[in-house]
């Protein structure tokens, strides 16, 4: 209310916030206000124009999923084909392979990659020594700043027959013959999952650590007096205090299940592991950009984003049930 | 009573020791592979071909770096990477700050509509192909500006800045208005200098994103003179991958040379980030919190 009082332009309108005035008068009031605020409105307009061009026109462009778009057409002239593209998707073996790979890798990432940052954050939180704590944090954040191209290049080097990985296994006596596991399709899901965890686990601790720093230390003191062990304190104090942020993270992760990392796949996929490496995003890329089948690729992309929104809403519903009906979103 | 305390102390000490050991293992798992890449990049072709070293190379050499730096392409790519990152960051931060400042004023007309439009863009997008068709029809294919213009705006960053501006006391704006300052003047002369920490955080995240981005090039650029370092590296990786696939009877010398070049390019591509990293590290945490606290 203070804000309104300061601004002279709105002072006149606040008399009638229910909009009971006739439409003509309201439009007039809007125009008068808008012109009075033109200077600040001029800062917003470029943003609105940007969103219309770069966000809303592509959303409108999704209609080509229902058309048969070829190079000679424009968006407007391409003939409508209804749900034909979606019908083809259902019988497309390569699409379903990509779905299986996407879900396989995503669930591995969810199952392992979701828990590790929580554990890591608790471990770092429990450290007493300031120097070592800072060192661990610095080191664990570092891989996040490598691009997937750089990390992909590194992985290819590490896994080559003369590289670090084979060398370690040989000297430990785990294997007797060096083997490039990037060429082993059966291991690809694990490579994709574990390399992603290596890259992002440390970074994932930042938010958890920030939340833990806010826990009232008297809880721990009281628990200590009651004779609770360190693990018990973690279980009964630390984890419950992080419940809402963990649910929020879980919702966001679940909604992203189908959007597996495109950069990672493009750099790690090769002719040997393709069957296990192709994910939905790389399939969209291949169908659309390499083979020029724009309508089909768009249909695949649209289908995936619809499922993602459904996942988001469902995950939000489930976690809010678990959190005493408090929605985190 | 004493016995109980002693037992707790012992438990606690075991916990601490295990914790420290596990965390040392974690840092080793991160640092050793990185270290291995660095010393490999300084290894001779012979050492790379034989392999078999983890911590120290049997034969050091600068030949990989010499090969990379003798290639004109890498200088060009470095120039593109640096210019797209600096121009991209400055324009992105200014643009988002401008829109965020406007939207931070609760009294502006149409605010609800603007915010709703922005929120929708956070959850829905046209995806790869419609965006490609748009970029194509705007004539941005094979243009340097494709790195800058589509990356100008992010509603997420706008929200962060908007929340930050809102925490600035109203009295500052009021007194400036009484002195006759316009909104642009207040924004440029008062709010921008005050918001440096928030803008630095966004600049940092956006800068890392720009430096590491390779999909933009992959999708919209075919002109090699516009390739940034990431794309150069990608091409080298793809090339060496196909070579090692067809290695039957192929030349081992060529393979180890590309491997050396690949390693040197990896190090060069990552170096700027690693150098800036310790300086800006303290901004991360406050930045993550800015992003997390949203109303």
XYZ file of C-alpha atoms in Angstrom:
624
model
C 0.000 0.000 0.000
C 2.906 2.342 0.761
C 4.151 1.767 -2.723
C 0.857 2.866 -4.200
C 0.787 6.004 -2.151
C 4.167 7.046 -3.478
C 3.220 6.663 -7.092
C 0.935 9.520 -8.088
C -0.375 7.762 -11.183
C -2.070 4.983 -9.271
C -3.345 7.214 -6.530
C -6.455 7.951 -8.553
C -7.248 4.358 -9.418
C -7.023 2.809 -6.030
C -10.350 4.423 -5.197
C -12.028 1.756 -7.276
C -10.053 -1.470 -7.246
C -13.051 -3.683 -8.016
C -13.269 -2.426 -11.575
C -16.885 -1.368 -11.297
C -16.295 1.554 -13.628
C -17.505 1.202 -17.200
C -15.075 -0.396 -19.620
C -14.446 2.806 -21.542
C -13.336 4.616 -18.434
C -11.088 1.775 -17.381
C -9.379 1.690 -20.762
C -8.945 5.423 -20.517
C -7.449 5.112 -17.042
C -5.097 2.441 -18.323
C -3.920 4.616 -21.196
C -3.430 7.611 -18.918
C -1.427 5.544 -16.427
C 0.561 3.836 -19.123
C 1.579 7.158 -20.648
C 2.544 8.499 -17.257
C 4.696 5.384 -16.695
C 6.138 5.329 -20.202
C 9.705 5.642 -18.971
C 9.579 2.521 -16.821
C 7.375 0.719 -19.351
C 10.058 1.353 -21.979
C 12.352 -0.924 -19.958
C 9.877 -3.790 -20.043
C 8.786 -3.569 -23.675
C 12.062 -4.982 -25.097
C 11.659 -8.011 -22.831
C 8.088 -8.560 -23.980
C 9.094 -8.246 -27.631
C 11.911 -10.723 -27.041
C 9.548 -13.241 -25.441
C 7.030 -12.922 -28.254
C 9.684 -13.503 -30.923
C 11.966 -16.081 -29.301
C 9.545 -17.941 -27.012
C 6.015 -17.581 -28.315
C 6.661 -17.822 -32.053
C 8.458 -21.188 -31.563
C 5.557 -22.353 -29.378
C 3.236 -21.439 -32.249
C 5.729 -23.222 -34.524
C 4.843 -26.462 -32.730
C 1.878 -26.639 -35.128
C 4.222 -28.154 -37.719
C 3.950 -31.332 -35.674
C 0.428 -31.568 -37.142
C 1.549 -30.662 -40.645
C 3.637 -32.138 -43.379
C 6.418 -29.608 -43.579
C 8.961 -29.865 -46.369
C 11.759 -27.579 -47.455
C 9.654 -25.893 -50.134
C 6.863 -25.013 -47.682
C 6.514 -22.209 -45.223
C 4.826 -22.730 -41.881
C 1.603 -21.295 -43.317
C 1.471 -23.229 -46.608
C 2.386 -26.682 -45.296
C -0.669 -28.963 -45.480
C -2.326 -30.164 -42.285
C -2.057 -33.899 -41.648
C -3.687 -34.076 -38.230
C -2.246 -36.748 -35.957
C -0.461 -38.692 -38.721
C 3.010 -37.910 -37.368
C 2.009 -39.134 -33.924
C 0.620 -42.343 -35.417
C 3.963 -43.039 -37.091
C 5.772 -42.422 -33.793
C 3.846 -45.226 -32.103
C 5.134 -47.785 -34.605
C 8.664 -46.390 -34.846
C 11.117 -48.907 -33.412
C 13.989 -46.382 -33.160
C 11.813 -43.996 -31.203
C 10.952 -46.669 -28.637
C 14.623 -47.664 -28.379
C 15.384 -44.032 -27.597
C 12.595 -43.969 -24.990
C 13.948 -47.090 -23.287
C 17.481 -45.643 -23.207
C 16.286 -42.271 -21.946
C 14.268 -43.843 -19.140
C 17.036 -46.331 -18.282
C 19.704 -43.651 -17.975
C 17.361 -41.201 -16.248
C 16.253 -43.690 -13.608
C 19.861 -44.660 -12.902
C 20.696 -40.972 -12.574
C 17.675 -40.449 -10.342
C 18.291 -43.506 -8.172
C 21.992 -42.885 -7.544
C 22.578 -39.298 -8.571
C 19.823 -37.889 -6.401
C 21.008 -39.392 -3.135
C 24.751 -38.823 -3.498
C 24.687 -34.999 -3.246
C 22.589 -35.289 -0.072
C 25.059 -37.701 1.518
C 28.013 -35.656 0.324
C 26.502 -32.456 1.697
C 25.944 -34.076 5.101
C 29.512 -35.369 5.119
C 30.887 -31.921 4.317
C 28.581 -30.331 6.907
C 29.868 -32.689 9.588
C 33.485 -31.653 8.978
C 34.984 -29.535 11.741
C 38.190 -28.351 10.153
C 37.658 -25.162 8.168
C 40.562 -25.549 5.756
C 39.850 -29.112 4.698
C 36.161 -28.289 4.375
C 36.911 -25.458 1.985
C 39.314 -27.641 0.009
C 36.738 -30.430 -0.402
C 34.110 -27.940 -1.517
C 36.429 -26.265 -4.020
C 37.445 -29.586 -5.531
C 33.927 -31.017 -5.677
C 32.468 -27.969 -7.464
C 35.195 -27.958 -10.090
C 33.895 -30.646 -12.522
C 30.602 -28.758 -12.867
C 32.475 -26.063 -14.797
C 33.783 -28.431 -17.454
C 31.641 -28.570 -20.565
C 30.325 -31.939 -21.735
C 32.569 -31.649 -24.767
C 35.634 -31.277 -22.558
C 34.512 -34.046 -20.227
C 33.634 -36.253 -23.200
C 37.140 -35.770 -24.576
C 38.561 -36.632 -21.176
C 36.398 -39.748 -20.841
C 37.518 -40.949 -24.256
C 41.134 -40.530 -23.136
C 40.593 -42.200 -19.764
C 38.813 -45.184 -21.276
C 41.198 -45.722 -24.205
C 43.138 -48.978 -24.024
C 46.287 -47.137 -22.927
C 44.397 -44.719 -20.695
C 43.963 -44.159 -16.984
C 40.979 -46.444 -16.436
C 42.456 -49.576 -18.004
C 45.786 -48.838 -16.351
C 44.218 -48.697 -12.897
C 42.230 -51.901 -13.412
C 45.281 -53.693 -14.798
C 47.479 -52.711 -11.873
C 44.762 -53.706 -9.419
C 44.452 -57.035 -11.197
C 40.725 -56.614 -11.920
C 41.225 -57.232 -15.641
C 43.980 -58.959 -17.597
C 43.384 -57.398 -21.015
C 42.770 -53.669 -21.629
C 39.415 -52.955 -23.213
C 37.754 -49.728 -24.318
C 34.452 -49.787 -22.447
C 33.116 -46.836 -24.453
C 32.791 -49.275 -27.328
C 30.864 -51.702 -25.119
C 27.178 -50.869 -25.625
C 26.161 -52.901 -22.572
C 28.080 -50.547 -20.244
C 26.952 -47.266 -21.794
C 24.100 -46.551 -19.344
C 26.530 -46.809 -16.457
C 29.107 -44.615 -18.159
C 26.465 -41.957 -18.840
C 25.164 -42.125 -15.268
C 28.444 -42.227 -13.409
C 30.110 -39.527 -15.503
C 27.112 -37.287 -14.867
C 27.362 -37.918 -11.127
C 31.118 -37.257 -11.181
C 30.422 -33.941 -12.875
C 27.435 -32.680 -10.883
C 27.378 -34.297 -7.416
C 29.599 -31.672 -5.776
C 27.652 -28.823 -7.303
C 24.421 -30.374 -6.071
C 25.601 -29.996 -2.455
C 25.622 -26.171 -2.490
C 21.913 -25.709 -1.948
C 21.739 -28.433 0.718
C 24.708 -26.918 2.568
C 23.077 -23.500 2.494
C 19.906 -24.934 4.013
C 21.837 -26.900 6.657
C 23.697 -23.757 7.721
C 20.332 -22.397 8.874
C 19.506 -25.282 11.226
C 19.390 -24.080 14.832
C 22.524 -25.480 16.593
C 20.643 -25.865 19.877
C 18.851 -28.908 18.384
C 22.198 -30.680 18.143
C 23.228 -29.631 21.633
C 19.999 -30.963 23.068
C 20.422 -34.239 21.176
C 23.978 -34.581 22.450
C 22.815 -34.224 26.045
C 20.234 -36.923 25.398
C 23.068 -39.141 24.215
C 22.149 -39.341 20.544
C 24.928 -40.631 18.299
C 26.128 -38.609 15.309
C 24.213 -40.802 12.848
C 21.106 -40.495 14.998
C 21.459 -36.696 14.965
C 21.741 -36.702 11.171
C 18.673 -38.915 10.876
C 16.518 -37.055 13.390
C 17.627 -33.439 12.968
C 19.510 -32.773 9.735
C 17.367 -34.767 7.299
C 13.937 -33.616 8.567
C 15.105 -30.014 8.265
C 15.925 -30.530 4.611
C 12.678 -32.233 3.686
C 11.096 -29.415 1.697
C 14.184 -28.605 -0.354
C 14.692 -32.307 -1.086
C 11.107 -32.609 -2.334
C 11.487 -29.513 -4.474
C 14.637 -30.931 -6.050
C 12.927 -34.267 -6.577
C 10.021 -32.654 -8.418
C 12.346 -30.754 -10.720
C 14.406 -33.887 -11.382
C 11.359 -36.006 -12.146
C 9.964 -33.436 -14.578
C 13.291 -33.532 -16.393
C 13.387 -37.336 -16.641
C 12.789 -37.387 -20.390
C 15.158 -34.566 -21.211
C 18.377 -36.511 -20.911
C 21.537 -34.574 -21.636
C 21.929 -33.961 -25.370
C 25.521 -32.697 -25.227
C 26.602 -35.752 -23.270
C 25.029 -38.132 -25.766
C 26.365 -36.347 -28.833
C 29.936 -36.531 -27.604
C 29.910 -40.033 -26.098
C 27.801 -41.827 -28.726
C 29.677 -43.801 -31.374
C 28.799 -46.399 -33.995
C 29.401 -49.236 -31.498
C 27.229 -48.054 -28.611
C 24.500 -46.247 -30.577
C 21.777 -48.780 -29.759
C 22.155 -48.101 -26.041
C 23.181 -44.435 -26.244
C 20.500 -42.853 -28.423
C 18.151 -40.770 -26.231
C 14.991 -38.927 -27.240
C 16.740 -35.577 -27.596
C 19.501 -36.929 -29.787
C 16.856 -38.750 -31.836
C 14.982 -35.468 -32.352
C 18.269 -33.877 -33.369
C 19.065 -36.663 -35.817
C 15.589 -36.832 -37.391
C 15.210 -33.063 -37.626
C 18.632 -31.609 -38.256
C 20.416 -34.440 -40.060
C 17.544 -35.984 -41.971
C 15.417 -32.850 -42.394
C 12.188 -34.466 -41.204
C 11.072 -31.345 -39.340
C 7.449 -32.267 -38.746
C 8.225 -35.704 -37.364
C 11.015 -34.439 -35.092
C 8.758 -31.682 -33.768
C 6.009 -34.212 -33.060
C 8.451 -36.307 -31.025
C 9.602 -33.212 -29.118
C 6.036 -32.089 -28.446
C 4.998 -35.516 -27.195
C 7.932 -35.554 -24.804
C 7.207 -32.098 -23.390
C 3.565 -33.006 -22.792
C 4.629 -36.105 -20.853
C 7.158 -33.979 -18.922
C 4.466 -31.545 -17.814
C 2.289 -34.476 -16.703
C 5.258 -35.864 -14.727
C 5.824 -32.476 -13.104
C 2.219 -32.165 -11.994
C 2.092 -35.760 -10.732
C 5.353 -35.451 -8.813
C 4.126 -32.236 -7.247
C 0.862 -33.918 -6.184
C 2.637 -36.924 -4.677
C 5.234 -34.927 -2.734
C 2.613 -32.527 -1.428
C 0.657 -35.553 -0.110
C 3.835 -36.757 1.610
C 4.509 -33.283 3.005
C 1.176 -32.936 4.852
C -0.574 -31.435 1.826
C 1.848 -28.566 1.521
C 2.697 -28.041 -2.118
C 6.327 -27.122 -2.698
C 5.774 -25.562 -6.083
C 28.463 -40.912 33.749
C 32.092 -40.489 32.746
C 32.066 -43.795 30.976
C 29.097 -42.753 28.880
C 30.719 -39.505 27.760
C 33.931 -41.321 26.874
C 32.000 -43.821 24.751
C 30.259 -41.002 22.920
C 33.589 -39.310 22.312
C 34.956 -42.508 20.850
C 31.901 -42.986 18.610
C 32.178 -39.425 17.480
C 35.858 -39.758 16.740
C 35.310 -42.901 14.686
C 32.615 -41.064 12.756
C 34.924 -38.113 12.086
C 37.794 -40.323 10.959
C 35.611 -42.332 8.580
C 34.082 -39.135 7.266
C 37.473 -37.578 6.530
C 38.753 -40.760 4.876
C 35.690 -40.967 2.610
C 35.970 -37.311 1.644
C 39.681 -37.711 0.866
C 38.701 -40.589 -1.450
C 36.119 -38.324 -3.113
C 38.656 -35.573 -3.797
C 41.165 -38.130 -5.112
C 38.527 -39.521 -7.479
C 38.003 -36.017 -8.852
C 41.593 -34.782 -8.898
C 43.504 -37.803 -10.222
C 41.708 -38.004 -13.589
C 42.080 -34.249 -14.067
C 45.764 -34.411 -13.192
C 46.177 -37.333 -15.591
C 44.723 -35.261 -18.438
C 47.110 -32.398 -17.732
C 50.289 -34.504 -17.642
C 49.099 -36.513 -20.659
C 48.735 -33.299 -22.637
C 52.399 -32.566 -21.921
C 53.517 -36.047 -22.983
C 55.338 -36.995 -26.132
C 53.617 -38.998 -28.840
C 55.663 -42.041 -27.895
C 54.580 -41.853 -24.259
C 50.950 -41.456 -25.299
C 51.138 -44.428 -27.664
C 52.568 -46.694 -24.977
C 50.393 -45.256 -22.238
C 50.547 -46.939 -18.879
C 51.154 -43.908 -16.649
C 48.850 -42.392 -14.066
C 50.615 -39.720 -12.017
C 53.744 -38.886 -13.982
C 54.615 -39.057 -17.653
C 57.730 -40.975 -18.732
C 58.517 -38.441 -21.440
C 57.505 -34.798 -21.359
C 57.225 -32.700 -24.468
C 55.543 -29.539 -25.714
C 54.873 -30.940 -29.186
C 51.095 -31.181 -28.655
C 50.844 -27.533 -27.711
C 53.160 -26.542 -30.545
C 50.887 -28.391 -32.987
C 47.775 -26.734 -31.571
C 49.211 -23.219 -31.504
C 50.594 -23.555 -35.035
C 47.047 -24.115 -36.232
C 45.480 -20.805 -37.233
C 42.037 -22.228 -36.485
C 42.623 -22.385 -32.749
C 43.457 -18.668 -32.521
C 40.362 -17.817 -34.484
C 38.267 -20.114 -32.270
C 39.754 -18.607 -29.121
C 38.905 -15.132 -30.397
C 35.311 -16.210 -31.144
C 34.955 -17.833 -27.717
C 36.264 -14.778 -25.893
C 34.212 -12.271 -27.872
C 30.958 -14.207 -27.738
C 31.391 -14.709 -23.986
C 32.207 -11.096 -23.145
C 29.645 -9.502 -25.456
C 27.067 -12.126 -24.534
C 27.492 -11.665 -20.787
C 27.404 -7.870 -20.831
C 24.320 -7.665 -23.059
C 22.519 -10.478 -21.212
C 23.051 -8.971 -17.774
C 22.097 -5.473 -18.883
C 18.988 -6.663 -20.716
C 17.782 -8.842 -17.826
C 18.507 -6.097 -15.298
C 16.545 -3.583 -17.360
C 13.473 -5.810 -17.638
C 13.838 -6.980 -14.032
C 13.973 -3.389 -12.809
C 10.830 -2.516 -14.702
C 8.986 -5.549 -13.380
C 10.158 -4.928 -9.808
C 7.821 -1.932 -9.618
C 4.519 -3.278 -8.355
C 2.518 -0.273 -9.586
C 3.189 -0.647 -13.313
C 0.256 -1.318 -15.618
C 0.062 -4.792 -17.126
C 2.514 -6.300 -14.643
C 0.426 -9.416 -13.986
C 0.236 -10.166 -17.704
C 3.980 -9.659 -18.207
C 4.896 -11.940 -15.320
C 2.430 -14.603 -16.491
C 3.960 -14.469 -19.962
C 7.397 -14.946 -18.442
C 6.397 -17.833 -16.198
C 4.908 -19.693 -19.161
C 8.252 -19.466 -20.969
C 9.904 -21.220 -18.012
C 7.801 -24.348 -18.525
C 6.996 -24.437 -22.233
C 9.167 -23.962 -25.263
C 8.902 -24.713 -28.933
C 11.859 -27.045 -28.786
C 14.672 -27.617 -31.206
C 13.022 -27.613 -34.624
C 10.594 -24.642 -34.371
C 13.431 -22.610 -32.820
C 15.710 -23.597 -35.671
C 13.112 -22.503 -38.226
C 12.741 -19.159 -36.433
C 16.502 -18.550 -36.338
C 16.657 -19.450 -40.012
C 13.866 -17.077 -40.997
C 15.487 -14.283 -38.981
C 18.619 -14.751 -41.095
C 20.754 -15.589 -38.063
C 22.178 -18.830 -39.474
C 25.951 -18.519 -39.871
C 25.991 -15.163 -38.155
C 27.981 -14.212 -35.066
C 24.838 -12.615 -33.634
C 23.182 -15.993 -33.157
C 25.457 -16.335 -30.102
C 24.250 -13.030 -28.663
C 20.657 -12.192 -29.587
C 18.760 -15.405 -28.687
C 20.770 -15.513 -25.424
C 19.848 -11.974 -24.357
C 16.988 -12.905 -22.098
C 16.221 -15.479 -19.449
C 13.141 -15.074 -17.326
C 14.811 -17.004 -14.520
C 17.555 -14.361 -14.312
C 14.950 -11.613 -14.585
C 13.161 -13.017 -11.528
C 16.400 -13.167 -9.524
C 17.247 -9.550 -10.345
C 13.665 -8.448 -9.800
C 13.733 -9.885 -6.265
C 17.058 -8.231 -5.632
C 15.852 -4.787 -6.787
C 12.795 -5.123 -4.609
C 14.974 -5.365 -1.500
C 16.499 -1.955 -2.169
C 14.802 0.571 0.158
C 12.065 2.598 -1.544
C 13.314 5.804 0.047
C 16.321 5.847 -2.292
C 14.052 5.992 -5.306
C 11.717 8.498 -3.689
C 14.437 10.977 -2.803
C 15.904 10.689 -6.316
C 12.461 11.359 -7.782
C 12.068 14.431 -5.631
C 15.381 15.642 -7.015
C 13.849 15.269 -10.464
C 15.538 12.085 -11.648
C 13.743 9.954 -14.243
C 13.358 6.161 -14.077
C 16.235 5.492 -16.481
C 18.488 7.778 -14.501
C 17.589 6.060 -11.218
C 18.110 2.637 -12.768
C 21.487 3.408 -14.323
C 22.953 5.620 -11.621
C 21.513 4.144 -8.420
C 20.240 0.599 -8.882
C 22.926 -0.797 -11.174
C 25.819 0.181 -8.877
C 23.906 -1.151 -5.859
C 23.174 -4.489 -7.512
C 26.696 -5.446 -8.460
C 26.762 -8.648 -6.320
C 23.571 -10.004 -7.907
C 24.658 -9.014 -11.388
C 28.119 -10.532 -10.857
C 26.507 -13.856 -9.937
C 24.350 -13.875 -13.030
C 27.301 -12.785 -15.147
C 29.312 -15.675 -13.766
C 26.708 -18.358 -14.473
C 25.900 -16.904 -17.862
C 29.596 -16.582 -18.694
C 30.299 -20.218 -17.923
C 27.259 -21.163 -20.002
C 28.414 -19.058 -22.957
C 31.968 -20.371 -22.754
C 30.821 -23.998 -22.567
C 27.957 -23.755 -25.053
C 28.372 -25.857 -28.125
C 24.809 -26.703 -29.241
C 24.279 -23.204 -30.669
C 27.213 -23.734 -32.996
C 26.215 -27.292 -33.787
C 22.692 -26.215 -34.719
C 23.126 -22.867 -36.424
C 26.718 -22.498 -37.642
C 28.418 -24.263 -40.529
C 30.969 -21.550 -41.262
C 34.222 -22.753 -39.666
C 35.519 -19.222 -39.086
C 32.709 -18.799 -36.515
C 33.567 -21.953 -34.555
C 34.347 -21.400 -30.865
C 36.824 -23.588 -28.957
C 34.150 -26.079 -27.841
C 33.193 -26.818 -31.441
C 36.847 -27.155 -32.508
C 37.334 -29.642 -29.711
C 34.196 -31.540 -30.690
C 35.432 -31.866 -34.259
C 38.798 -33.173 -33.059
C 37.080 -35.691 -30.769
C 34.782 -36.972 -33.513
C 37.741 -37.227 -35.861
C 39.889 -39.189 -33.409
C 36.945 -41.425 -32.513
C 36.383 -42.434 -36.132
C 40.107 -42.982 -36.529
C 40.365 -45.311 -33.579
C 37.338 -47.214 -34.938
C 39.025 -47.756 -38.265
C 42.323 -48.449 -36.598
C 42.724 -51.759 -38.412
C 45.938 -51.208 -40.326
C 45.659 -47.455 -39.713
C 48.635 -45.395 -38.711
C 49.265 -45.390 -34.983
C 51.352 -42.225 -35.374
C 48.400 -40.205 -36.681
C 46.195 -41.550 -33.923
C 48.517 -40.535 -31.109
C 49.041 -37.124 -32.673
C 45.316 -36.421 -32.771
C 45.086 -37.698 -29.220
C 47.824 -35.296 -28.157
C 46.164 -32.420 -29.988
C 42.855 -33.352 -28.387
C 44.382 -33.312 -24.899
C 46.126 -29.988 -25.450
C 42.894 -28.480 -26.794
C 40.999 -29.777 -23.753
C 43.456 -28.050 -21.433
C 43.425 -24.800 -23.420
C 39.621 -24.780 -23.573
C 39.286 -25.284 -19.834
C 42.132 -23.044 -18.704
C 40.232 -19.711 -18.679
C 37.499 -21.180 -16.481
C 39.984 -22.765 -14.085
C 41.869 -19.470 -13.821
C 38.758 -17.403 -13.095
C 37.230 -20.068 -10.821
C 39.122 -19.306 -7.564
C 38.476 -15.565 -7.925
C 34.718 -15.849 -8.343
C 34.162 -18.901 -6.154
C 32.831 -16.951 -3.183
C 29.949 -15.652 -5.305
C 28.543 -19.129 -5.999
C 26.854 -19.744 -2.703
C 25.186 -16.365 -2.393
C 24.186 -16.762 -6.023
C 22.593 -20.153 -5.492
C 20.664 -18.725 -2.566
C 19.445 -15.814 -4.671
C 18.135 -18.359 -7.128
C 16.507 -20.469 -4.445
C 14.659 -17.738 -2.618
C 11.728 -16.972 -4.837
C 8.320 -15.782 -3.857
